[in-house]
CSV table of C-alpha atoms in Angstrom, one decimal:
chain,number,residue,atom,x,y,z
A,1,UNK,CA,3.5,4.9,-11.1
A,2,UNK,CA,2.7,7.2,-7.7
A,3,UNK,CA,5.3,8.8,-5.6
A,4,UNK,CA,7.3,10.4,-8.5
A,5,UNK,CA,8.4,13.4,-6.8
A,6,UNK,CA,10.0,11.3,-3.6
A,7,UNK,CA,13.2,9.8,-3.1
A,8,UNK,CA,12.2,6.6,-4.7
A,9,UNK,CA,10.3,7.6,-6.8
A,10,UNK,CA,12.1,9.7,-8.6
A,11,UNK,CA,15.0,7.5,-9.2
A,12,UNK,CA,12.2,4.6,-10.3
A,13,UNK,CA,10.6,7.0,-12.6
A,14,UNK,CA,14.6,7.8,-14.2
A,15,UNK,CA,15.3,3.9,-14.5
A,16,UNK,CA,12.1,3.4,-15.8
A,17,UNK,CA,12.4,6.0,-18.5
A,18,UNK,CA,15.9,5.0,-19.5
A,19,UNK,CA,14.5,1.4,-20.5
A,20,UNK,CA,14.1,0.6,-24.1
A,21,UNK,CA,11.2,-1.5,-23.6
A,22,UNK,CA,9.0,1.1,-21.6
A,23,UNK,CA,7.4,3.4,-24.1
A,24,UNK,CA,5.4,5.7,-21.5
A,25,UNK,CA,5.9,6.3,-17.9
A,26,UNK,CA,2.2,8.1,-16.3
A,27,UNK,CA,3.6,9.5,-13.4
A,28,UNK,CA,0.3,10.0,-10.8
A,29,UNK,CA,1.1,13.0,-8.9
A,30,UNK,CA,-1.4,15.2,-6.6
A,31,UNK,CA,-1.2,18.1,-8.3
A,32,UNK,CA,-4.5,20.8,-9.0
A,33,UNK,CA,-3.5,20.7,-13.2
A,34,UNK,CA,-1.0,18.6,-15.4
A,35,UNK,CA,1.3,21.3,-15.5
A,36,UNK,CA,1.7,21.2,-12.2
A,37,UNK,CA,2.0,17.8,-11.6
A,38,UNK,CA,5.0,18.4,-14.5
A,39,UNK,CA,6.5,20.9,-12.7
A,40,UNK,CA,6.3,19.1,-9.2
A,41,UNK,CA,8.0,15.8,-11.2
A,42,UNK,CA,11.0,17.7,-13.2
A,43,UNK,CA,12.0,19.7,-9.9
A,44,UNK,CA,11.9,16.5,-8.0
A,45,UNK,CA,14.3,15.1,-10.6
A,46,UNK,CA,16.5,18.2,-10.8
A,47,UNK,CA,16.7,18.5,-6.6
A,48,UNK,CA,18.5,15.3,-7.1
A,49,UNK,CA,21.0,15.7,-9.5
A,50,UNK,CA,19.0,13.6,-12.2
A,51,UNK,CA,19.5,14.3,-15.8
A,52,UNK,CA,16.8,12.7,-18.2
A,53,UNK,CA,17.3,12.5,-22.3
A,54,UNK,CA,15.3,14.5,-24.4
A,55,UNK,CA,13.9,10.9,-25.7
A,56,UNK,CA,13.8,10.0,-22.1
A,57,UNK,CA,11.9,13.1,-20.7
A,58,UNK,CA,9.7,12.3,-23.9
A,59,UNK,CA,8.4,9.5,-22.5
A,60,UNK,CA,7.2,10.4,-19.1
A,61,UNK,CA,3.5,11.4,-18.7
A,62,UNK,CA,3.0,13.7,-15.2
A,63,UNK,CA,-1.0,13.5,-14.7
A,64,UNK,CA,-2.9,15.7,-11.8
A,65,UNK,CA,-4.4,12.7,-10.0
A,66,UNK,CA,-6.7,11.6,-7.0
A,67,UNK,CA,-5.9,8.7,-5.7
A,68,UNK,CA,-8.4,8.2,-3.5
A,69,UNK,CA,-11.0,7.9,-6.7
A,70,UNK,CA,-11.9,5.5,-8.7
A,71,UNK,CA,-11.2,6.9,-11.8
A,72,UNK,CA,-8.3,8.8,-10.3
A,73,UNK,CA,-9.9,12.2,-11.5
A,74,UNK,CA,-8.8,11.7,-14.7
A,75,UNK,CA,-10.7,12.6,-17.8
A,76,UNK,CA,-12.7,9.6,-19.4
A,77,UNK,CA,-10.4,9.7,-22.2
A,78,UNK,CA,-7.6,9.7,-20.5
A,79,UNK,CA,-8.9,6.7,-18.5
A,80,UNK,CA,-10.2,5.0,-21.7
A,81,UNK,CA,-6.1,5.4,-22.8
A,82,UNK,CA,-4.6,4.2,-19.3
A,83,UNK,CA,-7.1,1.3,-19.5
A,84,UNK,CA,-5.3,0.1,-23.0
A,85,UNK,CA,-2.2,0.3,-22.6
A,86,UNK,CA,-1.5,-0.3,-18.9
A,87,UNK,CA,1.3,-3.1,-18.2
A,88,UNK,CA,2.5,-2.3,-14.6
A,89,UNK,CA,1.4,-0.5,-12.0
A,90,UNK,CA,3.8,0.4,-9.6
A,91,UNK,CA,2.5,2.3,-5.6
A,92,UNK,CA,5.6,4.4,-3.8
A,93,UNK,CA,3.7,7.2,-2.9
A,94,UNK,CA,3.1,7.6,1.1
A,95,UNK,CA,3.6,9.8,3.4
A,96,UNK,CA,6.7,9.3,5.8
A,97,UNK,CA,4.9,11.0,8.8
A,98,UNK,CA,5.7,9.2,12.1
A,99,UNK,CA,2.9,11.4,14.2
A,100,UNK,CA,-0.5,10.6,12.2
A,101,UNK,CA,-2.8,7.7,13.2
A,102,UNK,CA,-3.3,5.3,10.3
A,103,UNK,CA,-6.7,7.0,10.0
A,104,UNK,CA,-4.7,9.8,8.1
A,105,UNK,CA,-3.4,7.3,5.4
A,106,UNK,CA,-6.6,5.5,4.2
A,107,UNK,CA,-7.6,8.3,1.6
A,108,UNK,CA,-5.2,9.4,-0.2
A,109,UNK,CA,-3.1,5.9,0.6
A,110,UNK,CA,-4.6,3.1,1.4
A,111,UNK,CA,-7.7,3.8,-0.7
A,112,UNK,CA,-5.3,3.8,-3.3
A,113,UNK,CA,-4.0,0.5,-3.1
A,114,UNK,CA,-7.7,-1.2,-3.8
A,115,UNK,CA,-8.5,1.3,-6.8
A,116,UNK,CA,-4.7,0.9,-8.3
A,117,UNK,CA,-5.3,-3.0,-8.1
A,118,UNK,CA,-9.1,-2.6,-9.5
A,119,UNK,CA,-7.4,-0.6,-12.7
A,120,UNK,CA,-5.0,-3.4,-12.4
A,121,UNK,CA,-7.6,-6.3,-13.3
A,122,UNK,CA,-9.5,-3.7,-15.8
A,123,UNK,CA,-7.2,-3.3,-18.4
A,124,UNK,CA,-8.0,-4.5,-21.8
A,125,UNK,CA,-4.7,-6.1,-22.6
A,126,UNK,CA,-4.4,-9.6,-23.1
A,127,UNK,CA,-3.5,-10.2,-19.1
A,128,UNK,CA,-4.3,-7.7,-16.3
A,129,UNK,CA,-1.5,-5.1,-15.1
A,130,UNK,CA,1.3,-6.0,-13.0
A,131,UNK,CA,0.9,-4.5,-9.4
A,132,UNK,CA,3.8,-3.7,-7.0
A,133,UNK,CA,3.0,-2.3,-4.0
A,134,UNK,CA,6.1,-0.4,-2.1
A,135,UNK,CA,6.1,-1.4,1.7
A,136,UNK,CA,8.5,-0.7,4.3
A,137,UNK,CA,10.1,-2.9,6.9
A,138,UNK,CA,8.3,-0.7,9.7
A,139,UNK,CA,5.5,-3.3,8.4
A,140,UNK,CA,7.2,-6.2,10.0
A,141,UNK,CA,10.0,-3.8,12.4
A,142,UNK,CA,7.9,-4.8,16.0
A,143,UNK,CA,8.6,-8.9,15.3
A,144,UNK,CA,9.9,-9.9,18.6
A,145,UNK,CA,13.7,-10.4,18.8
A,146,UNK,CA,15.6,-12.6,18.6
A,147,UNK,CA,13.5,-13.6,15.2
A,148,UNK,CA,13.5,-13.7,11.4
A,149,UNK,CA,11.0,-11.9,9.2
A,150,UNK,CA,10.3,-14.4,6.8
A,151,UNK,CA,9.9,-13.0,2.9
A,152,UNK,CA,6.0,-13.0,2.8
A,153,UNK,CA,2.9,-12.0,4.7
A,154,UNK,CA,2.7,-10.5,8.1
A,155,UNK,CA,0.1,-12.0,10.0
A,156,UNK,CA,0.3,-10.9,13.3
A,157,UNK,CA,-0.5,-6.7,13.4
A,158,UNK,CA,1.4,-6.8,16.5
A,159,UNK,CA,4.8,-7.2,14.4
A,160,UNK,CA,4.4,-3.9,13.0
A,161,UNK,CA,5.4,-0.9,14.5
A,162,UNK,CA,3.9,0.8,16.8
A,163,UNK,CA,3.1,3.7,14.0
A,164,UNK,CA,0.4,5.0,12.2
A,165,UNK,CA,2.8,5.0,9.1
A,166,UNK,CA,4.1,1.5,9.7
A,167,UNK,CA,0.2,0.1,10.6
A,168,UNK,CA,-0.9,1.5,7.3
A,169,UNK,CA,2.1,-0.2,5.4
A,170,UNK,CA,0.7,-3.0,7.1
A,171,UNK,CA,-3.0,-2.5,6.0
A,172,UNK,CA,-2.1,-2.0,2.7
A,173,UNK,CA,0.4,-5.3,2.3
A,174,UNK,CA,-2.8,-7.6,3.4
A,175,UNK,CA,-5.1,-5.7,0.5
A,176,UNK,CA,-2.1,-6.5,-1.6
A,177,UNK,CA,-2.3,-10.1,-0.5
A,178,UNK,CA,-6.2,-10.4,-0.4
A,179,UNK,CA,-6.1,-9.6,-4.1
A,180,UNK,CA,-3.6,-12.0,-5.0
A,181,UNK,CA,-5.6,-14.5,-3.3
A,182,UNK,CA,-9.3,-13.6,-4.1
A,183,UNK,CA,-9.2,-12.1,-7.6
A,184,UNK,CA,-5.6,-14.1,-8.7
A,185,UNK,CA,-4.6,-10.2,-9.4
A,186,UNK,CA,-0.6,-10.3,-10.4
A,187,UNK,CA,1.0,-8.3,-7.4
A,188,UNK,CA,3.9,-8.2,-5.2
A,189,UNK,CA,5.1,-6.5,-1.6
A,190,UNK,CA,8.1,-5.4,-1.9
A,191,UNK,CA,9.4,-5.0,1.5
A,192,UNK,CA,12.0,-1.4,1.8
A,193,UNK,CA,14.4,-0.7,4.6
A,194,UNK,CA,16.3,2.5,4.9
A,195,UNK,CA,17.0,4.7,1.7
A,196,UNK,CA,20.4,6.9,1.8
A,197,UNK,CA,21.5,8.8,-1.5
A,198,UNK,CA,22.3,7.2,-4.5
A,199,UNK,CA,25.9,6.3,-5.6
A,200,UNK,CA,26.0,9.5,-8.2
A,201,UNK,CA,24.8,12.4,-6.1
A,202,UNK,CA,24.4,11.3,-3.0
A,203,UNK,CA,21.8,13.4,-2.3
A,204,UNK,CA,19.5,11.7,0.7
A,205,UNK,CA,16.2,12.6,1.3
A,206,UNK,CA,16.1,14.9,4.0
A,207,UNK,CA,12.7,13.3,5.5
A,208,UNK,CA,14.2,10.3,6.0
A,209,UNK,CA,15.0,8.8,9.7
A,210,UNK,CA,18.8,9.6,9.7
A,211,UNK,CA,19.1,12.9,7.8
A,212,UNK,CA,16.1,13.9,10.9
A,213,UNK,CA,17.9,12.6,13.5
A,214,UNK,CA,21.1,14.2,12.6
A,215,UNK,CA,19.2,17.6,12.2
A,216,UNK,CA,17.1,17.2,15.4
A,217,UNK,CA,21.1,16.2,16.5
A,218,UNK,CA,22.0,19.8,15.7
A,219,UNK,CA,19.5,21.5,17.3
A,220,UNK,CA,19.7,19.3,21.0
A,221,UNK,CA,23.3,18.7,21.5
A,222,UNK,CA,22.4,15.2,21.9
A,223,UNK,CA,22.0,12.1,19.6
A,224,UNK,CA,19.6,8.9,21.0
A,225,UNK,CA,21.6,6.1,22.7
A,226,UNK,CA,19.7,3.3,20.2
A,227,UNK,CA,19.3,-0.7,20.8
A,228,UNK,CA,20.2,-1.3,17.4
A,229,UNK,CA,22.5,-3.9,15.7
A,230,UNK,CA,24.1,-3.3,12.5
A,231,UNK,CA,23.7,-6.4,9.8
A,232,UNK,CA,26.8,-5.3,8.2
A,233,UNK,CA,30.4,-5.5,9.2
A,234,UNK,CA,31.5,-2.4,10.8
């Protein structure tokens, strides 16, 4: 899996690790040496209140990765290793940066969709690797309104949002899709809306849009007057 040391990521990585049937967890983190990578991982965990086994912390494998490679810089027998044993695959890592263009997420990001799918169908197992690819709703958040996203592809690029972030969710969902199509690769979009803290800590990521605009709240005096409409009962 990517994105270990975000929000998600992190509490993926715990569930994951916790399961009985999940012997190993490589956690893909851009790092310059494994030790870093384990260090950037277990403080990620920590920051958010969450507490792995000794059996559990066993399992998990934090690996100094490129993502925009290929082989993902990884040593040829490491590769050898990932290529035998690999079930599922799955993509959180991404940058939650409003500002960039969607030029800024094709190395390290979008690039890393293809090559995660290519590992995907290269495995030696008896059926390729599971791929899940984690969008956002940002993907689909400029669909015209009144309307319903529907639960599959985007085709218009207009219905995304008008961010390099959300464009390159975007992007990456229709690489998703082309794979499925063309090479009958086994992966799924999952589509992801707002993240707050989790029901034990409640630690929320401070990147996310809330936590900001609460802070940037602080700071002006002022919160935005938004055209929004709550799905939930208030």
């Amino acid at each position: 899996m990517t994105g270990a040391t975000g929000g998600l990521g992190a509490h993926l990585l715990a569930q994951l690790a916790s399961r009985a049937n999940v012997s190993s967890v490589w956690a893909m983190v851009r790092a310059p040496t494994d030790t870093a990578a384990s260090e950037r991982v277990f403080s990620s965990l920590r920051a958010r209140g969450i507490e792995l086994s000794p059996s559990e912390s066993s399992k998990v494998v934090p690996l100094a990765c490129d993502l925009s490679r290929s082989d993902f810089g990884l040593s040829p027998s490491r590769l050898a290793a990932l290529t035998r044993i690999l079930t599922v695959v799955i993509h959180s890592a991404w940058a939650v940066n409003f500002n960039i263009p969607v030029q800024s997420f094709e190395n390290q990001h979008i690039k890393a969709v293809h090559n995660l799918i290519q590992q995907c169908l290269w495995v030696q197992t008896p059926e390729p690797a599971q791929f899940f690819f984690c969008s956002s709703v940002s993907a689909a958040g400029g669909t015209p309104r009144p309307g319903t996203v529907a639960e599959g592809p985007v085709m218009d690029p207009a219905h995304a949002q008008n961010t390099g972030y959300a464009r390159s969710k975007y992007v990456a969902e229709h690489i998703t899709r082309n794979a499925m199509l063309n090479s009958r690769a086994p992966a799924q979009v999952l589509r992801i809306g707002q993240l707050i803290g989790d029901t034990k800590v409640g630690e929320w990521n401070a990147t996310e849009g809330v936590p900001m605009m609460i802070q940037t709240a602080v700071t002006l005096g002022a919160l935005p007057m938004l055209d929004e409409v709550s799905s939930l009962p208030l």
